[in-house]
CSV table of C-alpha atoms in Angstrom, one decimal:
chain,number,residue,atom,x,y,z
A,1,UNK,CA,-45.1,-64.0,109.7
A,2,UNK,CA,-42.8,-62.4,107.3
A,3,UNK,CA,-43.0,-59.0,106.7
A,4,UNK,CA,-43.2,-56.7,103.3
A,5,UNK,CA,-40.0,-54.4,102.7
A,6,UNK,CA,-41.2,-51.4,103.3
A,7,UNK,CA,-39.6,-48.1,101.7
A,8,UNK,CA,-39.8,-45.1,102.1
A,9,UNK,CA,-42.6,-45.9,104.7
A,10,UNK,CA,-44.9,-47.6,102.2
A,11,UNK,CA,-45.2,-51.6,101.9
A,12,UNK,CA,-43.2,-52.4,98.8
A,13,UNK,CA,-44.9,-53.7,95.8
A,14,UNK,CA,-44.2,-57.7,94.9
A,15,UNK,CA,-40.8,-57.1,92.9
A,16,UNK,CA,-41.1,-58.0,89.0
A,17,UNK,CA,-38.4,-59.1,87.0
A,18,UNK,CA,-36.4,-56.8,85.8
A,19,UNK,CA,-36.4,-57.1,82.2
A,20,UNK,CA,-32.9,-57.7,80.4
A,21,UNK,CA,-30.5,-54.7,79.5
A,22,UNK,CA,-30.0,-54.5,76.1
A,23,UNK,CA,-26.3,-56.2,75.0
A,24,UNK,CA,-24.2,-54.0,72.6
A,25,UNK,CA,-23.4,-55.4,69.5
A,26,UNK,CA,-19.9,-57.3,69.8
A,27,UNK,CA,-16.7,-55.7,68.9
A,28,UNK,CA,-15.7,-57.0,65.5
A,29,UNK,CA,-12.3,-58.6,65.2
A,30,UNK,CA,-10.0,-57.1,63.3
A,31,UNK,CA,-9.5,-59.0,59.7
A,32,UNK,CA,-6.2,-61.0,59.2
A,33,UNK,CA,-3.6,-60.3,56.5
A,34,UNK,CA,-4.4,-63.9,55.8
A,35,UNK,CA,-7.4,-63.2,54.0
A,36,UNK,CA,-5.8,-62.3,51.3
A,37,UNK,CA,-5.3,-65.7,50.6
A,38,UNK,CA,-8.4,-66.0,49.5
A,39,UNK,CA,-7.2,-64.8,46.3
A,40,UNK,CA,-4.3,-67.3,45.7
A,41,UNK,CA,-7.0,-69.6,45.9
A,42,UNK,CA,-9.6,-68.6,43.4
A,43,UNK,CA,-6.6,-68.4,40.9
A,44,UNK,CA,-5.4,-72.1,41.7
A,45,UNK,CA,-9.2,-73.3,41.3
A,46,UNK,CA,-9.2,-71.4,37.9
A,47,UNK,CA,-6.0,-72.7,36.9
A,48,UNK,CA,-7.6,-76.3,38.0
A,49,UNK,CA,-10.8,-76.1,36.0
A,50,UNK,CA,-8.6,-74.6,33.1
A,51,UNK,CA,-6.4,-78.2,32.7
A,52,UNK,CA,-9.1,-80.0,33.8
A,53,UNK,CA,-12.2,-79.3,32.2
A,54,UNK,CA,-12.7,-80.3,28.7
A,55,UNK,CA,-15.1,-77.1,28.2
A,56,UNK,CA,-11.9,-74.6,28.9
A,57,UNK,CA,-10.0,-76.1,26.0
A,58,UNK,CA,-8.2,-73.7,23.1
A,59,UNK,CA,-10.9,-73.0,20.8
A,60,UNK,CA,-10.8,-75.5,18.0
A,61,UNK,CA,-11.4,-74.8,14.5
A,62,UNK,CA,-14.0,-76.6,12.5
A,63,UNK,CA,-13.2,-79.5,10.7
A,64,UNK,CA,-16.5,-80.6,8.8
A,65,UNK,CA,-14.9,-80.6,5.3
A,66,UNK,CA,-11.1,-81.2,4.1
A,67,UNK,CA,-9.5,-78.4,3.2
A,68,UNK,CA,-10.7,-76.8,-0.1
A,69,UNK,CA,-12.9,-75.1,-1.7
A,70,UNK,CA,-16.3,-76.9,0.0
A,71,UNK,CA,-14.1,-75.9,3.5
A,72,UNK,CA,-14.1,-72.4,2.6
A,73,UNK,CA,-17.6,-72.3,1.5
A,74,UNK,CA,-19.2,-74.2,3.7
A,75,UNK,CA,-17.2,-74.0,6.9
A,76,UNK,CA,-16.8,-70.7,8.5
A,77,UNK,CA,-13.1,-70.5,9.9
A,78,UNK,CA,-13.5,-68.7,13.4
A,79,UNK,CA,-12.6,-69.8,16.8
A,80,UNK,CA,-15.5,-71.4,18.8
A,81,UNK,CA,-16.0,-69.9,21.8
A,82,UNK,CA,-16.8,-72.6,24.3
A,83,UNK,CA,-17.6,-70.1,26.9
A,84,UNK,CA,-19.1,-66.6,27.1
A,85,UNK,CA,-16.8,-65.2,29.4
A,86,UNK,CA,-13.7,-66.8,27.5
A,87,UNK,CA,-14.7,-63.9,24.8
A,88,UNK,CA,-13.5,-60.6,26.0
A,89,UNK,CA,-16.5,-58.7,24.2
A,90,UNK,CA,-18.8,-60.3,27.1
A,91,UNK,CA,-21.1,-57.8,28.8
A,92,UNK,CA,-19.2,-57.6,32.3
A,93,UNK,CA,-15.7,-57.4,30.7
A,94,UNK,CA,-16.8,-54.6,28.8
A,95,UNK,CA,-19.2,-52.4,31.1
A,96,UNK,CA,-18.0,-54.2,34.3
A,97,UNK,CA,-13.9,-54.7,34.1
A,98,UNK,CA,-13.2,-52.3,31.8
A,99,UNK,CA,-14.4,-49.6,33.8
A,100,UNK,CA,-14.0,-51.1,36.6
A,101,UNK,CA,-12.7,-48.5,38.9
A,102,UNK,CA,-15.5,-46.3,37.8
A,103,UNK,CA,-17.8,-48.5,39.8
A,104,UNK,CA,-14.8,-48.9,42.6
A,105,UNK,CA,-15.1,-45.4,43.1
A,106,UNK,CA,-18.9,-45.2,43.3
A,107,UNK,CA,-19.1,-47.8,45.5
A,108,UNK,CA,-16.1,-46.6,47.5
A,109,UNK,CA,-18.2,-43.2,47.6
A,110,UNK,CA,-21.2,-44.4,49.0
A,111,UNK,CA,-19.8,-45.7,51.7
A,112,UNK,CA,-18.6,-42.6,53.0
A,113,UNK,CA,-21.7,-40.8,52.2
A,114,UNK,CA,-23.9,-43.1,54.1
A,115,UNK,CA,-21.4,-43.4,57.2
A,116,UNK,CA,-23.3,-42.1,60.4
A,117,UNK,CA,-20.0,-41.9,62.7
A,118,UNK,CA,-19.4,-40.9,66.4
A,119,UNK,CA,-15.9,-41.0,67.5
A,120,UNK,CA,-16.8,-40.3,71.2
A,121,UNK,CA,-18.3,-43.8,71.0
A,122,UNK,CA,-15.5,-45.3,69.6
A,123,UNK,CA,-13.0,-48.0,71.0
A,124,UNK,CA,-9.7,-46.2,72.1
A,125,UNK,CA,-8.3,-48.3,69.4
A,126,UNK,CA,-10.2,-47.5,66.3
A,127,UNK,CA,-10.6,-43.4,67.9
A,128,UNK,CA,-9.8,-40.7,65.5
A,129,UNK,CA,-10.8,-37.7,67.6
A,130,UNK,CA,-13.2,-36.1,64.9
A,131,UNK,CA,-15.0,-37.4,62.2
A,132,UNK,CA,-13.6,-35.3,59.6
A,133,UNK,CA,-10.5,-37.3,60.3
A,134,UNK,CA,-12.1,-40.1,59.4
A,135,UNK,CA,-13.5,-39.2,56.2
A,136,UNK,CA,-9.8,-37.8,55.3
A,137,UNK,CA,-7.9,-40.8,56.2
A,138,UNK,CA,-10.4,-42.7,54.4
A,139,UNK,CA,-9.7,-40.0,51.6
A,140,UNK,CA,-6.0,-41.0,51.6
A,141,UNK,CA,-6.1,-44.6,51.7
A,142,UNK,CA,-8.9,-44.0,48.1
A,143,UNK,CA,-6.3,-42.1,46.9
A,144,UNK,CA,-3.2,-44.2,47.5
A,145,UNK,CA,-5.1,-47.2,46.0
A,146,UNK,CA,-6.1,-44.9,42.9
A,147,UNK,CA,-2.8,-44.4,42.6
A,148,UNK,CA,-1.6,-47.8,42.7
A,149,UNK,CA,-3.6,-48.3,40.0
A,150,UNK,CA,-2.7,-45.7,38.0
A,151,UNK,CA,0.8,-46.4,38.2
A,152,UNK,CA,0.7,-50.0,37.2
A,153,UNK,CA,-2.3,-50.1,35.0
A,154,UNK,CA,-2.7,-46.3,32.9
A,155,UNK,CA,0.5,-44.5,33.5
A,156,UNK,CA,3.7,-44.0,35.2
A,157,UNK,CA,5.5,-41.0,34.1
A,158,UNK,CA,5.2,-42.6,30.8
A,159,UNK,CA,4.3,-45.9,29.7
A,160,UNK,CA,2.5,-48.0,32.9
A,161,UNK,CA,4.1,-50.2,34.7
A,162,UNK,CA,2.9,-53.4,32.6
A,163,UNK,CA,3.8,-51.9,30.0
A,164,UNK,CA,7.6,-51.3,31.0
A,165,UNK,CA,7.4,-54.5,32.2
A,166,UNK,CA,6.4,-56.1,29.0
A,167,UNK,CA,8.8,-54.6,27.4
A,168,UNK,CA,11.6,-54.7,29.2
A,169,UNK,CA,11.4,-58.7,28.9
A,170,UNK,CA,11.2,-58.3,25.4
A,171,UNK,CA,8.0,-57.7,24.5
A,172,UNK,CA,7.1,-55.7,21.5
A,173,UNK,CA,4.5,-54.5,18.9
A,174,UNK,CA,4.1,-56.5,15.6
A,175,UNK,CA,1.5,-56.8,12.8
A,176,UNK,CA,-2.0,-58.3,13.8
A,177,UNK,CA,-1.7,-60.3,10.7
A,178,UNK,CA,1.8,-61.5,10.5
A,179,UNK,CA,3.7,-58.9,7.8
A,180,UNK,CA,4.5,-55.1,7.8
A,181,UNK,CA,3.8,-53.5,4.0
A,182,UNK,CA,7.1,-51.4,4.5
A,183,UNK,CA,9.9,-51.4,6.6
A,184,UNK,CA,8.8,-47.7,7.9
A,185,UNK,CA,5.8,-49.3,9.1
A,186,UNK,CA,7.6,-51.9,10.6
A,187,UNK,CA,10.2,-49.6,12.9
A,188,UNK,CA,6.7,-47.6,13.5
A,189,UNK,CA,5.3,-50.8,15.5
A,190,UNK,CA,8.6,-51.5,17.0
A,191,UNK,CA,8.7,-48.2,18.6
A,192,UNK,CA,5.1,-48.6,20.4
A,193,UNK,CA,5.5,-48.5,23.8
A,194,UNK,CA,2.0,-49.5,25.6
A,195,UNK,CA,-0.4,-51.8,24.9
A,196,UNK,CA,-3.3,-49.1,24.4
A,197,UNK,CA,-1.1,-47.4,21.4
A,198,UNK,CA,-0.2,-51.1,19.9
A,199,UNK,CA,-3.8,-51.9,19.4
A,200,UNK,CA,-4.7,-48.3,18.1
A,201,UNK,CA,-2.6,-48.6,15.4
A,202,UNK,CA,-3.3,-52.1,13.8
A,203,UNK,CA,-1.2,-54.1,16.0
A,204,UNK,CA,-0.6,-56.6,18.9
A,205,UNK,CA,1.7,-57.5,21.8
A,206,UNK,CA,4.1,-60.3,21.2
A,207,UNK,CA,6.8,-61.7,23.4
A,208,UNK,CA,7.6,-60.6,26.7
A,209,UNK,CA,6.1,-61.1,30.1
A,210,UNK,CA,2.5,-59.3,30.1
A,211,UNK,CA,1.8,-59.0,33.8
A,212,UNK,CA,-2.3,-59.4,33.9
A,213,UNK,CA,-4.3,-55.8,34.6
A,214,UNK,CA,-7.5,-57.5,34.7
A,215,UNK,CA,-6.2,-59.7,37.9
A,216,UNK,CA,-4.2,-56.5,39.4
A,217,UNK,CA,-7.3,-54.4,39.0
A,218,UNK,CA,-10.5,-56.5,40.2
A,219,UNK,CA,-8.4,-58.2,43.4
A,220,UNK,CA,-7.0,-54.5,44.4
A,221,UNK,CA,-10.7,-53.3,43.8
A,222,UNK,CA,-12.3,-56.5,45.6
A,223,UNK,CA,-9.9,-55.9,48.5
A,224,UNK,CA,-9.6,-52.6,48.9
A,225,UNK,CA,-14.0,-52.5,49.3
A,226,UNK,CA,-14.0,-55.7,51.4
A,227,UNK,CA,-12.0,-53.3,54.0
A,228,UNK,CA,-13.1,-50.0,53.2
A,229,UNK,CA,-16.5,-51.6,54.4
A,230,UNK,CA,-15.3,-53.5,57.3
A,231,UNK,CA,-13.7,-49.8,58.6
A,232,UNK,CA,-16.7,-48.0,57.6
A,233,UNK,CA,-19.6,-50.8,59.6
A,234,UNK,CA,-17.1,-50.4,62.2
A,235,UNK,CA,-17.8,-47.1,62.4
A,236,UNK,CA,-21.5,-46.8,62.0
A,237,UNK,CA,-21.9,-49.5,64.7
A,238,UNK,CA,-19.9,-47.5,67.3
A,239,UNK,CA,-22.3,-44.9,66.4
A,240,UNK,CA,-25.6,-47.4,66.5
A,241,UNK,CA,-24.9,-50.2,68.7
A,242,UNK,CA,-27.8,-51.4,69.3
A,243,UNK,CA,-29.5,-51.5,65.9
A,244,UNK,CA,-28.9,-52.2,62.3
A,245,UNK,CA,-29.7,-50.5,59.2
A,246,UNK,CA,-32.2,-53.1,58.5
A,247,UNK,CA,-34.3,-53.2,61.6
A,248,UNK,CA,-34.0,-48.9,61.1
A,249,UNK,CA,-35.5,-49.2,58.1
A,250,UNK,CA,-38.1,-51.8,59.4
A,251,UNK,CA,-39.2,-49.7,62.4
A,252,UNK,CA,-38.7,-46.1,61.0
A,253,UNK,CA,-42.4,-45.9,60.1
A,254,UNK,CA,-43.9,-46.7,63.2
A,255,UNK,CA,-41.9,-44.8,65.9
A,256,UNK,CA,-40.9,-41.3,66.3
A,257,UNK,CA,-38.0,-39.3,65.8
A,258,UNK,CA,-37.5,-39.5,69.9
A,259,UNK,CA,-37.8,-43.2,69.5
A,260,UNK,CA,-35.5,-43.5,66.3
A,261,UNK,CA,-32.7,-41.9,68.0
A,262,UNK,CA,-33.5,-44.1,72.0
A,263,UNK,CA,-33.1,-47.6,70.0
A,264,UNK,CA,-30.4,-46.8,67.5
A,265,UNK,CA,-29.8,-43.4,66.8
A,266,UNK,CA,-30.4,-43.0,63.1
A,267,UNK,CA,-31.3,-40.0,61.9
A,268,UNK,CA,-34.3,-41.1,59.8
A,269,UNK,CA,-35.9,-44.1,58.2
A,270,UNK,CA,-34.4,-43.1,54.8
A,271,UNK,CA,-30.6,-42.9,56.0
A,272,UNK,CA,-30.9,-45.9,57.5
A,273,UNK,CA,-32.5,-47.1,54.4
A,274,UNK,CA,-29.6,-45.8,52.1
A,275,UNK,CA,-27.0,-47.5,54.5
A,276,UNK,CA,-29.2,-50.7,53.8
A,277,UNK,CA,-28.5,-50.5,50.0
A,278,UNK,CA,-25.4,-49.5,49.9
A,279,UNK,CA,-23.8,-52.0,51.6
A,280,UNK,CA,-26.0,-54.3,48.9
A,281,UNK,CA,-24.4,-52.0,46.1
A,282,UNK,CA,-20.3,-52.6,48.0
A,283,UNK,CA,-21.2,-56.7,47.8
A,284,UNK,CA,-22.3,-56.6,44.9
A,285,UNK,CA,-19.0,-55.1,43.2
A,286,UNK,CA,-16.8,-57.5,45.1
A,287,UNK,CA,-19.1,-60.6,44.1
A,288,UNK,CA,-18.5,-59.2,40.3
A,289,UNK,CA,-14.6,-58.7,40.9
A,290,UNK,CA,-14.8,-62.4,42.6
A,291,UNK,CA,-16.7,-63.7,39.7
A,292,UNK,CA,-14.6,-62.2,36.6
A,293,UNK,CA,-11.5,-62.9,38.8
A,294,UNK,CA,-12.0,-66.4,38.2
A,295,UNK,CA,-13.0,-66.1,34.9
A,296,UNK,CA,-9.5,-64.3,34.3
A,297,UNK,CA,-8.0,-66.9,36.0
A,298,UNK,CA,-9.5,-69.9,34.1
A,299,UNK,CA,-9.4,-68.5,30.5
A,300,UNK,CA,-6.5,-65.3,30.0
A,301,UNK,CA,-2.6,-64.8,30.4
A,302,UNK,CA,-0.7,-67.0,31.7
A,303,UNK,CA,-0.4,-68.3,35.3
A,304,UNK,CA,2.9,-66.5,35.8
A,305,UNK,CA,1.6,-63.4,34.3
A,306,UNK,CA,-2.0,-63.5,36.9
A,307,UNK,CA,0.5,-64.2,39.9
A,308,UNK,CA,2.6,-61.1,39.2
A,309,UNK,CA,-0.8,-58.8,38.8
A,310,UNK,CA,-2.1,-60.7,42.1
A,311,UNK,CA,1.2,-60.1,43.8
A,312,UNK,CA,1.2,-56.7,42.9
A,313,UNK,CA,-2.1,-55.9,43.8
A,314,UNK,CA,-1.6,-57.7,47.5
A,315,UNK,CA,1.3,-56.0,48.3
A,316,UNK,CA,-0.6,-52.6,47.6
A,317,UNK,CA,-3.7,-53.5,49.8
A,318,UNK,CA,-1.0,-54.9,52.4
A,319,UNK,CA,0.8,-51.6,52.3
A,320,UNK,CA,-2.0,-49.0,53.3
A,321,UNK,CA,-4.0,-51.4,55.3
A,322,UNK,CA,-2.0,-53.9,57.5
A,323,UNK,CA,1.5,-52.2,57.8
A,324,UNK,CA,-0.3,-49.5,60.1
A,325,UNK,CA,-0.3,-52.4,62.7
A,326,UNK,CA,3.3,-52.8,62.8
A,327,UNK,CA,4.0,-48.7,61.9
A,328,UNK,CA,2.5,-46.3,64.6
A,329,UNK,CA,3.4,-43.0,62.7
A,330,UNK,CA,1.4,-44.8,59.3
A,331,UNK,CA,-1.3,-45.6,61.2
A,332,UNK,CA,-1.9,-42.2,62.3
A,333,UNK,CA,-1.9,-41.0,58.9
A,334,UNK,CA,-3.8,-43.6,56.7
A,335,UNK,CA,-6.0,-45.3,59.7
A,336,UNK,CA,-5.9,-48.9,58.3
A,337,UNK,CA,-7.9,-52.3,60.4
């Protein structure tokens, strides 16, 4: 007859199953310089649907009448638009793109605010030593990007960099409406030296290769988000392995602070809850910046001028976010994936 185990000089109870130990979150892999191919391809599939598609022909003029007097009566002479985002006064170009690093820098902002860090939880690879560090080489890498942007979009000690660019390949100011009224007006246009001061005064860019902002601006921005995000969840996860913001949020009314801080450690139901939307306000900025992206590429500039603002724009986000990898002494300062 077989015995009971007894411990401790007491029969032992029938052993239960234990129940499983709860799995930390997988580390997340590192994203791949190649991602940035992503962008190559939206501006190929633009530059497709552009050549293909009957819809993203040059707006036509109407032809009702033969020219005369019933044409000028009866048919107004203005460019159909085919599209609403062909027209630049659409509502994203104008509160979206056009300010677009205003909502960059929001978005970029909340993120921060909203990260719930612990570096003595962190991989030895992605360790800081301090969380202020984290917050300041986060800091840095917003400010080199700003900069970036500055220097090839608003100004650079002078005129911008698309703007030396334009003219520099011979690009120049003329009359909207084909002829000057004097020849001091004239040398006045010539002389403009950005693209901003052309339009203020009456007048419009001609000639010359125009690099594209717009494409610079919302892949730098799309990027730049997509990895600030990817560094900051990083972070947060270290710091709450075992729970997302989501299931925080979920459970925060029905447990106590003890209990917040056993299964996840978030501080409270509402800063897991802010986490939540934030990281629905980041993908929502890089779906816009994806979306007007391809509208960029399918109805403005031409395709040489989008791949020098795309080129531009990679070789910034390459710069302060994948050369750490091969740089040691970088990657100390500016962090980086």
């Amino acid at each position: 007859m077989s015995q009971a185990v007894r411990r401790n000089g007491n029969p032992s109870s029938p052993r239960t199953k234990a129940s499983p130990a709860r799995k930390a979150s997988p580390a997340r892999s590192r994203p791949s310089p190649y991602i940035l191919l992503v962008y190559p391809i939206i501006l190929a599939l633009g530059s497709l649907f552009s050549v293909l598609s009957p819809s993203a022909s040059p707006s036509t003029y109407s032809a009702a009448f033969a020219p005369g007097v019933a044409s000028d009566i009866n048919t107004p002479q203005t460019p159909q638009t085919l599209n609403y985002f062909a027209g630049k006064g659409n509502f994203l170009n104008l509160y979206f793109v056009k300010i677009g690093w205003f909502w960059t820098t929001l978005a970029f902002g909340l993120l921060q605010l909203t990260i719930t860090n612990d570096p003595k939880q962190q991989p030895p690879s992605s360790r800081t030593g301090s969380k202020n560090n984290n917050y300041l080489q986060a800091l840095l890498r917003y400010f080199l990007v700003t900069l970036t942007w500055i220097f090839t979009t608003q100004w650079f000690f002078g005129p911008a960099l698309i703007d030396r660019s334009f003219t520099s390949t011979g690009g120049r100011c003329v009359p909207r409406h084909g002829k000057v009224d004097s020849l001091a007006e004239g040398i006045e246009l010539s002389s403009v030296a950005t693209n901003f001061s052309c339009k203020a005064v009456g007048g419009k860019w001609l000639g010359g290769h125009d690099i594209s902002g717009h494409f610079f601006m919302l892949v730098l921005s799309s990027a730049f988000l997509f990895l600030e995000f990817f560094i900051s969840e990083t972070q947060t996860q270290a710091a709450h392995p075992h729970i997302s913001p989501e299931a925080a949020a979920r459970i925060a009314k029905e447990t106590t602070e003890e209990e917040k801080r056993a299964v996840g450690g978030w501080e409270s139901g509402g800063v897991a809850k802010a986490r939540l939307w934030t990281q629905y306000f980041v993908w929502a900025v890089i779906v816009l910046d994806a979306w007007m992206l391809l509208m960029t590429a399918i109805w403005f500039h031409t395709l040489f001028e989008k791949v020098s603002g795309l080129a531009l724009a990679s070789l910034s986000v390459w710069g302060v976010y994948f050369l750490p990898r091969l740089s040691p002494e970088w990657r100390k300062l500016v962090g980086g994936v």
